[in-house]
mmCIF file of C-alpha atoms in Angstrom:
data_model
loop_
_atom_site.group_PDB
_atom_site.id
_atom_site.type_symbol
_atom_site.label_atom_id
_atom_site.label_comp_id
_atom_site.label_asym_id
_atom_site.label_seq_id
_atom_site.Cartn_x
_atom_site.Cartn_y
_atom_site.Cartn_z
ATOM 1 C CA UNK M 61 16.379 16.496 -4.022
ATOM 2 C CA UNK M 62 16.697 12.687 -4.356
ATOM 3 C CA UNK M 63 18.842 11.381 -6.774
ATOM 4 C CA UNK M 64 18.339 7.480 -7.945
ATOM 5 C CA UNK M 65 21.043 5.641 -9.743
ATOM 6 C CA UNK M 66 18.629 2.584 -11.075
ATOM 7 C CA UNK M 67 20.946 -0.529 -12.164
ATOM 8 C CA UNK M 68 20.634 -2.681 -14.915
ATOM 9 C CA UNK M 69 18.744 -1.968 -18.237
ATOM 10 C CA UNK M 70 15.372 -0.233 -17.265
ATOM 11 C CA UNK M 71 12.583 -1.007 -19.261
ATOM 12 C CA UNK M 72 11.208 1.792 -21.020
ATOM 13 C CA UNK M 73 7.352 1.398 -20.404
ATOM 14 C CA UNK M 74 7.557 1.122 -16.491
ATOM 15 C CA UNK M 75 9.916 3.552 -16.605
ATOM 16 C CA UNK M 76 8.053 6.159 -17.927
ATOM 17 C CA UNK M 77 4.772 5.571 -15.830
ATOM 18 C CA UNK M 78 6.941 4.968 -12.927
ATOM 19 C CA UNK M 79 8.262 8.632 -13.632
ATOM 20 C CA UNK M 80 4.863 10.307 -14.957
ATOM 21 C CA UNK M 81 3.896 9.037 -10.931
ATOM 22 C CA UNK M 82 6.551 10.798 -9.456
ATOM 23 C CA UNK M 83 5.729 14.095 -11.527
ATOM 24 C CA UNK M 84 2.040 13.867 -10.269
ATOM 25 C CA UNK M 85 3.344 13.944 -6.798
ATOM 26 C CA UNK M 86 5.798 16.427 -6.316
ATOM 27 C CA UNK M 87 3.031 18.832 -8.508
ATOM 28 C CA UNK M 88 0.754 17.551 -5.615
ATOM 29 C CA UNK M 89 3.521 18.397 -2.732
ATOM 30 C CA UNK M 90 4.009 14.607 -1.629
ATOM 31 C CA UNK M 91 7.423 14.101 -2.608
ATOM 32 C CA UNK M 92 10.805 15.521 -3.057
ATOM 33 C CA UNK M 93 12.424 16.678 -6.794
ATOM 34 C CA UNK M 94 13.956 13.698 -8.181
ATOM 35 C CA UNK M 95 16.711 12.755 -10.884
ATOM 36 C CA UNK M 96 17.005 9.187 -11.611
ATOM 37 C CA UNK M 97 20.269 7.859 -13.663
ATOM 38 C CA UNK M 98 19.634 4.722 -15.500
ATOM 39 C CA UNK M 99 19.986 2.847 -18.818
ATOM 40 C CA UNK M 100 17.624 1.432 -21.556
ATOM 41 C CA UNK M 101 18.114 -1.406 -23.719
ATOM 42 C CA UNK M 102 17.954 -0.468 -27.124
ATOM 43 C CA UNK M 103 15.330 0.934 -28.663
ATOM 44 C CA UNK M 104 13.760 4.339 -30.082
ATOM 45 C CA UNK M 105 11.318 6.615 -28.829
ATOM 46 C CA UNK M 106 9.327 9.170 -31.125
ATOM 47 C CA UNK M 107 8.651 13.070 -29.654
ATOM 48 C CA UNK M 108 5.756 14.749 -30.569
ATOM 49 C CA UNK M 109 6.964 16.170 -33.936
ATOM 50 C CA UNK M 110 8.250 12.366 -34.805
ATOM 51 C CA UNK M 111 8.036 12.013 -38.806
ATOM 52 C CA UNK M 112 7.335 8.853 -40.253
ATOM 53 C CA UNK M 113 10.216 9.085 -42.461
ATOM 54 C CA UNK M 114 12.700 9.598 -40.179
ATOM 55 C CA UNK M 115 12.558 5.893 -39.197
ATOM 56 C CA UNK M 116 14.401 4.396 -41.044
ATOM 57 C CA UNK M 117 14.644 0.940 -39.609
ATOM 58 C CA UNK M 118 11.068 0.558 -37.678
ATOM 59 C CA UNK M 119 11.616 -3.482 -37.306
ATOM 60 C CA UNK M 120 15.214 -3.536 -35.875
ATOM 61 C CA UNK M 121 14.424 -1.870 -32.065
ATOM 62 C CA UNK M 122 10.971 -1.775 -30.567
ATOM 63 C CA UNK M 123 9.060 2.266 -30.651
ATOM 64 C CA UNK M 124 7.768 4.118 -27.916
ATOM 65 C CA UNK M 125 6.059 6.928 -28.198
ATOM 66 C CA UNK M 126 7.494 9.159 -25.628
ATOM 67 C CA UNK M 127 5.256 11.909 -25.072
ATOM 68 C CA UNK M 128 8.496 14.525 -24.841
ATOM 69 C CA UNK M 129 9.011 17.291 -27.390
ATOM 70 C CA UNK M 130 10.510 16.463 -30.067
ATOM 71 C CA UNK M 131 11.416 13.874 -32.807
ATOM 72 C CA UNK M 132 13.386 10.216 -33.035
ATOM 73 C CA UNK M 133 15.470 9.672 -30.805
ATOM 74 C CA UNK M 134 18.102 6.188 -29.810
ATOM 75 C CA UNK M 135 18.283 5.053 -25.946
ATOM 76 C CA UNK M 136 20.269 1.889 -25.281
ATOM 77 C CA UNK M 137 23.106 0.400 -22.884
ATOM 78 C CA UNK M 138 26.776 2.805 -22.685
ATOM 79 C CA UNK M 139 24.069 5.718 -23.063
ATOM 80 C CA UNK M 140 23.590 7.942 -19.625
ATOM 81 C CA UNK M 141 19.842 9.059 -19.236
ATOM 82 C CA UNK M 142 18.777 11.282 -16.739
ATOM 83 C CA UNK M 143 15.446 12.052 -16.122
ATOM 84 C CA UNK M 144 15.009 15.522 -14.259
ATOM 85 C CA UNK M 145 11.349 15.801 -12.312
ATOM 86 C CA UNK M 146 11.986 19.325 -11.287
ATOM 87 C CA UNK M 147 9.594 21.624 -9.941
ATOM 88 C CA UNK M 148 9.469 25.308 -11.975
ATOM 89 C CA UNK M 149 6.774 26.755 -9.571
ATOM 90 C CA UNK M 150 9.576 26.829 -7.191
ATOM 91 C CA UNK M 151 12.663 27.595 -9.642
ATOM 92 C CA UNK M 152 10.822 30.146 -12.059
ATOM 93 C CA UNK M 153 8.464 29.398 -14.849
ATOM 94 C CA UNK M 154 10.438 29.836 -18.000
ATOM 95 C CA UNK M 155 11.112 27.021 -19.898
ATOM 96 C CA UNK M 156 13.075 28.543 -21.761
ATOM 97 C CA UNK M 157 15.546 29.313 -19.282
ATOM 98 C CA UNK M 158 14.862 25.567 -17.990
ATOM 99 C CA UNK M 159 16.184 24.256 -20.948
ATOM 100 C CA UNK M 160 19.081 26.784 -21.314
ATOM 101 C CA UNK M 161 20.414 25.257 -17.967
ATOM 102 C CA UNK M 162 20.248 21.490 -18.587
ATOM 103 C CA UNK M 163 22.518 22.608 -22.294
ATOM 104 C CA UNK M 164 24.430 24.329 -19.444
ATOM 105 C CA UNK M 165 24.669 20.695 -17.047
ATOM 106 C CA UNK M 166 25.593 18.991 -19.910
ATOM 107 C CA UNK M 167 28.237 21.534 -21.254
ATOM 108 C CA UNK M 168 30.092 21.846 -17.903
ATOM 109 C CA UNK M 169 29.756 18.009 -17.400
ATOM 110 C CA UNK M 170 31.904 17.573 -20.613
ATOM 111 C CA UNK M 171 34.464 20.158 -19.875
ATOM 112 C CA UNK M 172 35.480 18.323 -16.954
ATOM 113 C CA UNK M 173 36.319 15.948 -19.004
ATOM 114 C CA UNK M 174 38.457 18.459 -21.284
ATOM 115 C CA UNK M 175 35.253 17.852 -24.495
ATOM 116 C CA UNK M 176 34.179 21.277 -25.406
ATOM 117 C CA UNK M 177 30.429 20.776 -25.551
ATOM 118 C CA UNK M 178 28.640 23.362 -27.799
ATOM 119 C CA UNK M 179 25.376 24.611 -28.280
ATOM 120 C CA UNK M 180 23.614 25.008 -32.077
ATOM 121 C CA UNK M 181 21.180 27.501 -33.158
ATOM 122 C CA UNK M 182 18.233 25.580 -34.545
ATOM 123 C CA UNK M 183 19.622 22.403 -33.332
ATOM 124 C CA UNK M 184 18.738 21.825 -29.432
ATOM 125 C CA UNK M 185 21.453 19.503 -27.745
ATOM 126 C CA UNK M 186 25.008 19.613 -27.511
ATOM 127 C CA UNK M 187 27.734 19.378 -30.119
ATOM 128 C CA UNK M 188 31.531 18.905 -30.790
ATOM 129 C CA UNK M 189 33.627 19.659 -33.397
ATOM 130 C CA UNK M 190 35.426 16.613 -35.161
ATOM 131 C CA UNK M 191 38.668 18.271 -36.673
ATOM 132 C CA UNK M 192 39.553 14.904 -37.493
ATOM 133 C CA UNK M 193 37.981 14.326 -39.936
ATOM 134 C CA UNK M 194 36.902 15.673 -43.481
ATOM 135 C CA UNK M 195 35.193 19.400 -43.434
ATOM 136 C CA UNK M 196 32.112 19.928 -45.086
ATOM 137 C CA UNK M 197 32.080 20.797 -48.830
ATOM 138 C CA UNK M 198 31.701 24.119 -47.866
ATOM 139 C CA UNK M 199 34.863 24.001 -45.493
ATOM 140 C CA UNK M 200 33.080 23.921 -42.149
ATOM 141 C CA UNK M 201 34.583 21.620 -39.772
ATOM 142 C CA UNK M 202 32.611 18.286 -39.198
ATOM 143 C CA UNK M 203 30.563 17.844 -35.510
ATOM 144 C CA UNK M 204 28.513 15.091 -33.845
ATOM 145 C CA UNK M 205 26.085 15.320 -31.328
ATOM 146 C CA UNK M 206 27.217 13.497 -27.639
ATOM 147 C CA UNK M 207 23.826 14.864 -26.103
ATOM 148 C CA UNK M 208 20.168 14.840 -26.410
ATOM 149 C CA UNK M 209 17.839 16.934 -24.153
ATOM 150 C CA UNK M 210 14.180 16.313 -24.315
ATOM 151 C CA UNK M 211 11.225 17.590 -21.725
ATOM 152 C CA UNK M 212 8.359 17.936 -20.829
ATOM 153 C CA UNK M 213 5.835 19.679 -18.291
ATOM 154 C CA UNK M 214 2.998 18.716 -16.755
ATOM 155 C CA UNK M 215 2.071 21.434 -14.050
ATOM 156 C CA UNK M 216 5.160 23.147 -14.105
ATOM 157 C CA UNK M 217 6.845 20.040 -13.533
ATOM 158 C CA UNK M 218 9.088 18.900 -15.772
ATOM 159 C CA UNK M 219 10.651 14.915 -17.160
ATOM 160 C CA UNK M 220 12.168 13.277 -19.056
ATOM 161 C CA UNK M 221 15.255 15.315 -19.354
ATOM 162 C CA UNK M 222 18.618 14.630 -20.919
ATOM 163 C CA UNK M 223 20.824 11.402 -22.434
ATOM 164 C CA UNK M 224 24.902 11.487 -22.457
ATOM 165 C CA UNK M 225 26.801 8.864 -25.260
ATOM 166 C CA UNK M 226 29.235 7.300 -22.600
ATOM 167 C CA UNK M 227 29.568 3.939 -25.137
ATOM 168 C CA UNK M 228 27.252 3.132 -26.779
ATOM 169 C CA UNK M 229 26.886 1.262 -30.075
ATOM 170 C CA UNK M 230 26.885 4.049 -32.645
ATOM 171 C CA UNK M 231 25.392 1.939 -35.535
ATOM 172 C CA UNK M 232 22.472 1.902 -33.197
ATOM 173 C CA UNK M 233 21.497 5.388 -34.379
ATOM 174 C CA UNK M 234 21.199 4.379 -38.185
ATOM 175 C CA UNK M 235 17.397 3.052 -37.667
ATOM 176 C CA UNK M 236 16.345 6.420 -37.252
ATOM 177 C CA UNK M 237 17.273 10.231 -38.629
ATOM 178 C CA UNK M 238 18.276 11.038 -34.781
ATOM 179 C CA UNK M 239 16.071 14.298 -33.999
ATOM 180 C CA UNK M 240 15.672 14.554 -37.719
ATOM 181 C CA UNK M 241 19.377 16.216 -38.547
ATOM 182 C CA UNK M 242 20.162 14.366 -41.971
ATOM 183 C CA UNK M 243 23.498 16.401 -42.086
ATOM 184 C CA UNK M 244 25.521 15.978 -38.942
ATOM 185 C CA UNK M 245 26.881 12.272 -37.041
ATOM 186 C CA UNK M 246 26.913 11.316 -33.193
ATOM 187 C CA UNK M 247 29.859 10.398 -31.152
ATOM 188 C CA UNK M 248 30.388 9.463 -27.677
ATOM 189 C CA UNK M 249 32.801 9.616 -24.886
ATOM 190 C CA UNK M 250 34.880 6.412 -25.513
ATOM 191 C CA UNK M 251 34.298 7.467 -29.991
ATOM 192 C CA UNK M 252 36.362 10.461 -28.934
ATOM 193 C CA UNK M 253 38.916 8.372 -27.344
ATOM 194 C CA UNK M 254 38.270 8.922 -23.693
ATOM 195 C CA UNK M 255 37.898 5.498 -21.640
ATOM 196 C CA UNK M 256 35.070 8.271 -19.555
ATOM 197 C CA UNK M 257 32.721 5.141 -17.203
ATOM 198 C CA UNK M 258 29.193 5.523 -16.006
ATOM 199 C CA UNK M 259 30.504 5.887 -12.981
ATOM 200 C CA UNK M 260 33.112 9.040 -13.686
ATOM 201 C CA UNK M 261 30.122 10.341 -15.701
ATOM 202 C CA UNK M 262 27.496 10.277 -12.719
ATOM 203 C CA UNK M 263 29.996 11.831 -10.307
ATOM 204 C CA UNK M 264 30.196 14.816 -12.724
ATOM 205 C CA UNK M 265 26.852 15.116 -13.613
ATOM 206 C CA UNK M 266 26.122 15.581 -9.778
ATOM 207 C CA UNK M 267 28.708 17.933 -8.878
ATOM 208 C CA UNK M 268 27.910 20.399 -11.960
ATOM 209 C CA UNK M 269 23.936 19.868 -11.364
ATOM 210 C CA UNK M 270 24.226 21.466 -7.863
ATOM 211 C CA UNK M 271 26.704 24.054 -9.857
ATOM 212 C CA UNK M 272 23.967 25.128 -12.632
ATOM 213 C CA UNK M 273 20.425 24.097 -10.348
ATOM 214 C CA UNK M 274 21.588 26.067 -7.631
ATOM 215 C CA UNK M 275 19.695 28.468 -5.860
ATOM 216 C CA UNK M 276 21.750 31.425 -6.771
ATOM 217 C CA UNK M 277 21.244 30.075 -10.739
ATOM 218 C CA UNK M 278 17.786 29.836 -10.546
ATOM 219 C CA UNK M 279 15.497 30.547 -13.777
ATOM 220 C CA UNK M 280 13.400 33.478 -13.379
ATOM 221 C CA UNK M 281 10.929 35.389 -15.649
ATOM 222 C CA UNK M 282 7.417 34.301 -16.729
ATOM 223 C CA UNK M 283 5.886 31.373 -18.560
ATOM 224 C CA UNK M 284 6.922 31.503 -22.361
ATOM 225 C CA UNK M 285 5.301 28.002 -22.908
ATOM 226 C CA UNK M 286 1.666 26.790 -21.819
ATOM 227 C CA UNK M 287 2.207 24.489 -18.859
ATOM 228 C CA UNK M 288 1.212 20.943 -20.241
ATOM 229 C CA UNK M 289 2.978 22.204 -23.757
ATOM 230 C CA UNK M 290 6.471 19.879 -24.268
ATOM 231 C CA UNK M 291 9.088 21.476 -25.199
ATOM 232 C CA UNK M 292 10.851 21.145 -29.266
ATOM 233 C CA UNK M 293 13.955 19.847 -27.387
ATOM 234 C CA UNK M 294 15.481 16.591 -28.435
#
């Protein structure tokens, strides 16, 4: 496993064919699993179920299409993104279970920094409750999202992967109905009042990988998805 901590802002394009050439390799056997930390500068990538509508903003950051599952979705600097090339032939084909465990990386990740991360039914990511402020008409407390997951395989390999709000401008996220929830907000790290850096967050994200990705946590099962089919994760 080689991870990459990439500096700077990494532009998006390069990125992602840089990536999509590390995913043909280890599907070929010529190189090792990979998970590369890194930053955008801002902008917005569409998933395959993207709506038109759900951009909001189209002129304010530049559009990628990203080729994940999926809708609209915010990158940009004080955001954590790690892409996970990961190789199910060897860890079970289920994605399923795949994307169970990175919900389960990013939930542990949080808790060690005392945020209760939650998962949604109907709404892949992870969530926290905002006591703080108003409940919904209907009494419910209020949440935000702090986490995005998006994948994809190609040959039972899988990337792109997840993206963690450290710090990142919030009003960033207006452009665009993030993963097309109308309803709900997003937060971050610092928005909840923890001064959490990139740094803290990569140490955790490493120690709870090997916790979750472990051998002993390995997915098992059969294929649920066709191979080259990206997940609805975003």
């Amino acid at each position: 496993m080689e991870w990459t901590v990439l500096p700077g802002l990494q532009p998006y394009p390069e990125t992602l064919a840089a990536m999509e050439a590390r995913v043909a390799a280890i599907a070929r056997g010529e190189a090792d699993e990979a998970v590369w930390l890194l930053e955008h500068p801002p902008l917005y990538t569409a998933g395959t179920s993207a709506r038109a509508e759900d951009l909001t903003d189209p002129d304010r950051f530049p559009v990628f299409t990203a080729g994940r599952g999926g809708q609209y979705t915010y990158h940009g600097p004080g955001q954590r993104v790690a892409y996970v090339m990961l190789d199910l032939n060897q860890r079970g084909r289920d994605v399923r279970c795949f994307v169970h465990r990175l919900e389960d990386w990013v939930i542990r990740t949080l808790g060690e920094f005392n945020v209760t991360g939650e998962r949604r039914e109907g709404r892949v990511g992870v969530w926290v409750q905002r006591p703080e402020k108003a409940p919904y008409s209907g009494g419910l407390p209020r949440e935000d999202k702090i986490a995005a997951i998006g994948v994809k395989l190609r040959r039972w390999v899988s990337f792109h992967g997840i993206s963690i709000n450290v710090e990142p401008d919030l009003a960033h996220f207006t452009g665009i109905v993030p993963c097309g929830i109308r309803e709900h907000g997003v937060t971050s790290l610092v928005d909840l009042g923890l001064p959490v850096t990139m740094a803290d967050l990569d140490v955790a994200l490493r120690r709870q990988f090997d916790a979750v990705f472990g051998a002993a946590t390995a997915c098992g099962g059969g294929a649920v998805r066709a191979s080259t089919h990206p997940t609805d994760a975003v």
